[in-house]
PDB file of C-alpha atoms and ligand atoms in Angstrom:
ATOM      1  CA  MET T   1       0.274   0.064   0.155  1.00  0.00           C
ATOM      2  CA  SER T   2       1.239   3.486  -0.931  1.00  0.00           C
ATOM      3  CA  TRP T   3       1.931   5.947   1.509  1.00  0.00           C
ATOM      4  CA  ASP T   4      -0.827   8.674   2.219  1.00  0.00           C
ATOM      5  CA  LEU T   5      -0.424  12.296   3.757  1.00  0.00           C
ATOM      6  CA  LYS T   6      -3.978  12.211   5.042  1.00  0.00           C
ATOM      7  CA  GLU T   7      -3.418   8.823   6.782  1.00  0.00           C
ATOM      8  CA  ALA T   8      -0.100  10.048   8.209  1.00  0.00           C
ATOM      9  CA  ILE T   9      -1.683  13.238   9.381  1.00  0.00           C
ATOM     10  CA  ASP T  10      -4.523  11.361  10.977  1.00  0.00           C
ATOM     11  CA  TYR T  11      -1.939   9.035  12.893  1.00  0.00           C
ATOM     12  CA  TYR T  12       0.019  11.853  14.081  1.00  0.00           C
ATOM     13  CA  ARG T  13      -2.854  13.619  15.271  1.00  0.00           C
ATOM     14  CA  ARG T  14      -3.566  10.824  17.333  1.00  0.00           C
ATOM     15  CA  GLN T  15      -0.011  11.326  18.660  1.00  0.00           C
ATOM     16  CA  GLY T  16      -0.831  14.957  19.848  1.00  0.00           C
ATOM     17  CA  ALA T  17       0.174  16.850  16.784  1.00  0.00           C
ATOM     18  CA  PRO T  18       0.210  19.664  16.042  1.00  0.00           C
ATOM     19  CA  GLY T  19       0.257  20.596  19.463  1.00  0.00           C
ATOM     20  CA  ASP T  20       2.710  18.032  20.681  1.00  0.00           C
ATOM     21  CA  GLN T  21       6.153  19.015  18.928  1.00  0.00           C
ATOM     22  CA  THR T  22       7.843  15.371  19.104  1.00  0.00           C
ATOM     23  CA  ALA T  23       4.738  14.082  16.909  1.00  0.00           C
ATOM     24  CA  LEU T  24       5.075  17.092  14.708  1.00  0.00           C
ATOM     25  CA  ARG T  25       8.456  16.582  14.155  1.00  0.00           C
ATOM     26  CA  ASN T  26       7.860  13.101  13.387  1.00  0.00           C
ATOM     27  CA  LEU T  27       5.365  13.930  10.945  1.00  0.00           C
ATOM     28  CA  LEU T  28       7.497  16.178   9.123  1.00  0.00           C
ATOM     29  CA  GLY T  29      10.213  13.376   9.334  1.00  0.00           C
ATOM     30  CA  GLU T  30       7.754  11.131   7.694  1.00  0.00           C
ATOM     31  CA  ILE T  31       6.775  13.269   5.040  1.00  0.00           C
ATOM     32  CA  GLN T  32      10.549  13.754   4.309  1.00  0.00           C
ATOM     33  CA  SER T  33      11.549  10.271   4.107  1.00  0.00           C
ATOM     34  CA  GLU T  34       8.639   9.335   1.915  1.00  0.00           C
ATOM     35  CA  GLN T  35       9.744  11.907  -0.377  1.00  0.00           C
ATOM     36  CA  GLY T  36      13.539  11.100  -0.611  1.00  0.00           C
ATOM     37  CA  GLY T  37      15.023  13.303   1.799  1.00  0.00           C
ATOM     38  CA  ALA T  38      13.168  16.604   1.458  1.00  0.00           C
ATOM     39  CA  ILE T  39       9.714  18.222   1.963  1.00  0.00           C
ATOM     40  CA  PRO T  40       8.244  19.526  -1.222  1.00  0.00           C
ATOM     41  CA  LYS T  41       6.427  22.785  -0.739  1.00  0.00           C
ATOM     42  CA  TYR T  42       3.277  21.556  -1.939  1.00  0.00           C
ATOM     43  CA  LEU T  43       3.081  18.509   1.019  1.00  0.00           C
ATOM     44  CA  LEU T  44       4.141  21.282   3.532  1.00  0.00           C
ATOM     45  CA  THR T  45       1.029  23.330   2.445  1.00  0.00           C
ATOM     46  CA  ALA T  46      -1.376  20.356   2.335  1.00  0.00           C
ATOM     47  CA  ALA T  47       0.067  19.204   5.855  1.00  0.00           C
ATOM     48  CA  ALA T  48      -0.535  22.663   7.489  1.00  0.00           C
ATOM     49  CA  GLU T  49      -4.032  22.624   6.017  1.00  0.00           C
ATOM     50  CA  GLY T  50      -4.549  19.188   7.313  1.00  0.00           C
ATOM     51  CA  LEU T  51      -3.364  20.133  10.801  1.00  0.00           C
ATOM     52  CA  GLY T  52      -5.247  23.376  10.714  1.00  0.00           C
ATOM     53  CA  VAL T  53      -1.794  25.403  11.379  1.00  0.00           C
ATOM     54  CA  LYS T  54      -0.139  27.875   9.272  1.00  0.00           C
ATOM     55  CA  GLU T  55       2.111  27.096   6.799  1.00  0.00           C
ATOM     56  CA  SER T  56       4.884  29.316   7.957  1.00  0.00           C
ATOM     57  CA  TYR T  57       4.881  27.872  11.254  1.00  0.00           C
ATOM     58  CA  LEU T  58       5.637  24.287   9.795  1.00  0.00           C
ATOM     59  CA  ALA T  59       8.377  25.984   7.839  1.00  0.00           C
ATOM     60  CA  ALA T  60       9.500  27.366  11.047  1.00  0.00           C
ATOM     61  CA  ILE T  61       9.885  24.146  12.405  1.00  0.00           C
ATOM     62  CA  VAL T  62      11.678  22.793   9.705  1.00  0.00           C
ATOM     63  CA  ARG T  63      14.264  25.577   9.612  1.00  0.00           C
ATOM     64  CA  ARG T  64      14.763  24.982  12.991  1.00  0.00           C
ATOM     65  CA  ILE T  65      15.298  21.394  13.035  1.00  0.00           C
ATOM     66  CA  PRO T  66      18.733  20.491  11.161  1.00  0.00           C
ATOM     67  CA  SER T  67      17.580  16.860  10.243  1.00  0.00           C
ATOM     68  CA  LEU T  68      14.346  18.421   8.246  1.00  0.00           C
ATOM     69  CA  ARG T  69      14.646  20.230   4.914  1.00  0.00           C
ATOM     70  CA  LEU T  70      12.535  21.607   2.420  1.00  0.00           C
ATOM     71  CA  ALA T  71      13.000  20.678  -1.335  1.00  0.00           C
ATOM     72  CA  ASP T  72      13.982  23.541  -3.657  1.00  0.00           C
ATOM     73  CA  HIS T  73      12.554  22.116  -6.835  1.00  0.00           C
ATOM     74  CA  HIS T  74       9.221  21.113  -8.458  1.00  0.00           C
ATOM     75  CA  VAL T  75       7.665  17.785  -8.477  1.00  0.00           C
ATOM     76  CA  LEU T  76       6.089  16.670 -11.800  1.00  0.00           C
ATOM     77  CA  GLU T  77       4.180  13.165 -11.311  1.00  0.00           C
ATOM     78  CA  ILE T  78       2.981  11.385 -14.502  1.00  0.00           C
ATOM     79  CA  CYS T  79       0.560   8.999 -14.374  1.00  0.00           C
ATOM     80  CA  ALA T  80       2.205   5.565 -15.563  1.00  0.00           C
ATOM     81  CA  GLY T  81      -1.061   3.547 -15.248  1.00  0.00           C
ATOM     82  CA  PRO T  82      -2.212   1.683 -18.184  1.00  0.00           C
ATOM     83  CA  ASN T  83      -5.056   3.915 -19.283  1.00  0.00           C
ATOM     84  CA  CYS T  84      -2.936   7.031 -19.080  1.00  0.00           C
ATOM     85  CA  SER T  85      -0.107   5.392 -20.518  1.00  0.00           C
ATOM     86  CA  ARG T  86      -2.041   4.283 -23.405  1.00  0.00           C
ATOM     87  CA  ARG T  87      -3.862   7.538 -24.219  1.00  0.00           C
ATOM     88  CA  GLY T  88      -0.714   9.874 -24.207  1.00  0.00           C
ATOM     89  CA  LYS T  89       3.081   9.735 -24.203  1.00  0.00           C
ATOM     90  CA  LEU T  90       3.306  12.303 -21.344  1.00  0.00           C
ATOM     91  CA  ALA T  91       6.214  10.119 -19.732  1.00  0.00           C
ATOM     92  CA  ALA T  92       8.270  10.677 -23.361  1.00  0.00           C
ATOM     93  CA  GLU T  93       7.277  14.273 -23.401  1.00  0.00           C
ATOM     94  CA  ALA T  94       8.264  15.150 -19.993  1.00  0.00           C
ATOM     95  CA  GLU T  95      12.025  13.889 -20.368  1.00  0.00           C
ATOM     96  CA  GLN T  96      12.830  17.171 -22.110  1.00  0.00           C
ATOM     97  CA  TYR T  97      12.171  18.591 -18.457  1.00  0.00           C
ATOM     98  CA  ALA T  98      14.383  16.775 -16.414  1.00  0.00           C
ATOM     99  CA  GLY T  99      16.863  18.747 -14.810  1.00  0.00           C
ATOM    100  CA  LYS T 100      14.277  21.603 -14.421  1.00  0.00           C
ATOM    101  CA  VAL T 101      11.890  19.608 -12.214  1.00  0.00           C
ATOM    102  CA  GLU T 102      11.951  16.339 -10.468  1.00  0.00           C
ATOM    103  CA  ILE T 103       9.867  13.700 -12.739  1.00  0.00           C
ATOM    104  CA  ARG T 104       8.007  10.822 -11.170  1.00  0.00           C
ATOM    105  CA  LEU T 105       6.283   8.201 -12.707  1.00  0.00           C
ATOM    106  CA  VAL T 106       3.348   7.055 -10.372  1.00  0.00           C
ATOM    107  CA  PRO T 107       1.044   4.385 -10.510  1.00  0.00           C
ATOM    108  CA  CYS T 108      -2.766   4.804 -11.570  1.00  0.00           C
ATOM    109  CA  MET T 109      -4.187   8.073  -9.984  1.00  0.00           C
ATOM    110  CA  ARG T 110      -7.752   6.713 -10.164  1.00  0.00           C
ATOM    111  CA  GLN T 111      -8.872   9.307 -12.480  1.00  0.00           C
ATOM    112  CA  CYS T 112      -8.758   6.847 -15.533  1.00  0.00           C
ATOM    113  CA  GLY T 113     -11.449   8.529 -17.298  1.00  0.00           C
ATOM    114  CA  LYS T 114     -10.210  11.738 -17.435  1.00  0.00           C
ATOM    115  CA  GLY T 115      -6.614  10.905 -18.437  1.00  0.00           C
ATOM    116  CA  PRO T 116      -3.877  11.271 -19.247  1.00  0.00           C
ATOM    117  CA  ASN T 117      -3.479  12.604 -15.985  1.00  0.00           C
ATOM    118  CA  LEU T 118      -0.471  14.464 -14.226  1.00  0.00           C
ATOM    119  CA  ARG T 119       0.381  16.123 -11.133  1.00  0.00           C
ATOM    120  CA  PHE T 120       2.362  19.131 -10.513  1.00  0.00           C
ATOM    121  CA  ASP T 121       3.395  20.455  -7.179  1.00  0.00           C
ATOM    122  CA  GLY T 122       0.680  18.199  -6.023  1.00  0.00           C
ATOM    123  CA  LYS T 123      -2.020  19.606  -7.958  1.00  0.00           C
ATOM    124  CA  LEU T 124      -4.104  17.110 -10.295  1.00  0.00           C
ATOM    125  CA  TYR T 125      -4.337  18.267 -14.055  1.00  0.00           C
ATOM    126  CA  ASN T 126      -6.796  15.888 -16.268  1.00  0.00           C
ATOM    127  CA  THR T 127      -6.393  15.512 -19.972  1.00  0.00           C
ATOM    128  CA  ALA T 128      -2.887  16.400 -19.972  1.00  0.00           C
ATOM    129  CA  ASP T 129      -0.975  17.032 -23.360  1.00  0.00           C
ATOM    130  CA  ALA T 130       2.475  18.551 -24.086  1.00  0.00           C
ATOM    131  CA  GLN T 131       1.073  21.822 -24.311  1.00  0.00           C
ATOM    132  CA  LEU T 132      -0.112  21.651 -20.619  1.00  0.00           C
ATOM    133  CA  LEU T 133       3.292  20.389 -19.580  1.00  0.00           C
ATOM    134  CA  ASP T 134       5.203  23.272 -21.439  1.00  0.00           C
ATOM    135  CA  ARG T 135       2.774  25.968 -19.858  1.00  0.00           C
ATOM    136  CA  LEU T 136       3.508  24.582 -16.133  1.00  0.00           C
ATOM    137  CA  ILE T 137       7.014  24.278 -16.716  1.00  0.00           C
ATOM    138  CA  ARG T 138       7.471  27.737 -18.172  1.00  0.00           C
ATOM    139  CA  GLU T 139       4.974  29.221 -15.236  1.00  0.00           C
ATOM    140  CA  ALA T 140       7.165  27.322 -12.799  1.00  0.00           C
ATOM    141  CA  ASP T 141      10.573  28.932 -14.071  1.00  0.00           C
ATOM    142  CA  ARG T 142       9.144  32.427 -13.267  1.00  0.00           C
TER     143      ARG T 142
HETATM  144  S1  LIG U   1      -4.258   4.881 -15.307  1.00  0.00           S
HETATM  145 FE1  LIG U   1      -4.057   7.278 -15.197  1.00  0.00          FE
HETATM  146  S2  LIG U   1      -5.442   7.560 -13.650  1.00  0.00           S
HETATM  147 FE2  LIG U   1      -5.750   5.419 -14.139  1.00  0.00          FE
END
């Protein structure tokens, strides 16, 4: 089963987060671990919303704890499920942006009827194509 932010938040809420600093620190550490060593901004935003605290508060905690760090790049997730893969060639299109953004091929996003699908910094886009990819990357560069 894949990792899920909402489940993680629910778990650490039961441990006392966001009031309990240890539980909060452990949640941030788990997010970082699941994301390969840094916390993407969009997940910090989502965690803040899920916990009912300000994003700036979580960011301050991340800065204060040496073992935690924020990612300084954008994350592009391409659905590599069978339906999206059949309809488009997004993964191949995305290769030209390697180095500008982190590209991940992820399992079915459970939006098969609306594919091809991608997520950019956590936001889902349906009926994605090369033009959308280009626009997202250009806007992210600004
Ligand atoms: S295959 Fe892409 S959402 Fe299911």
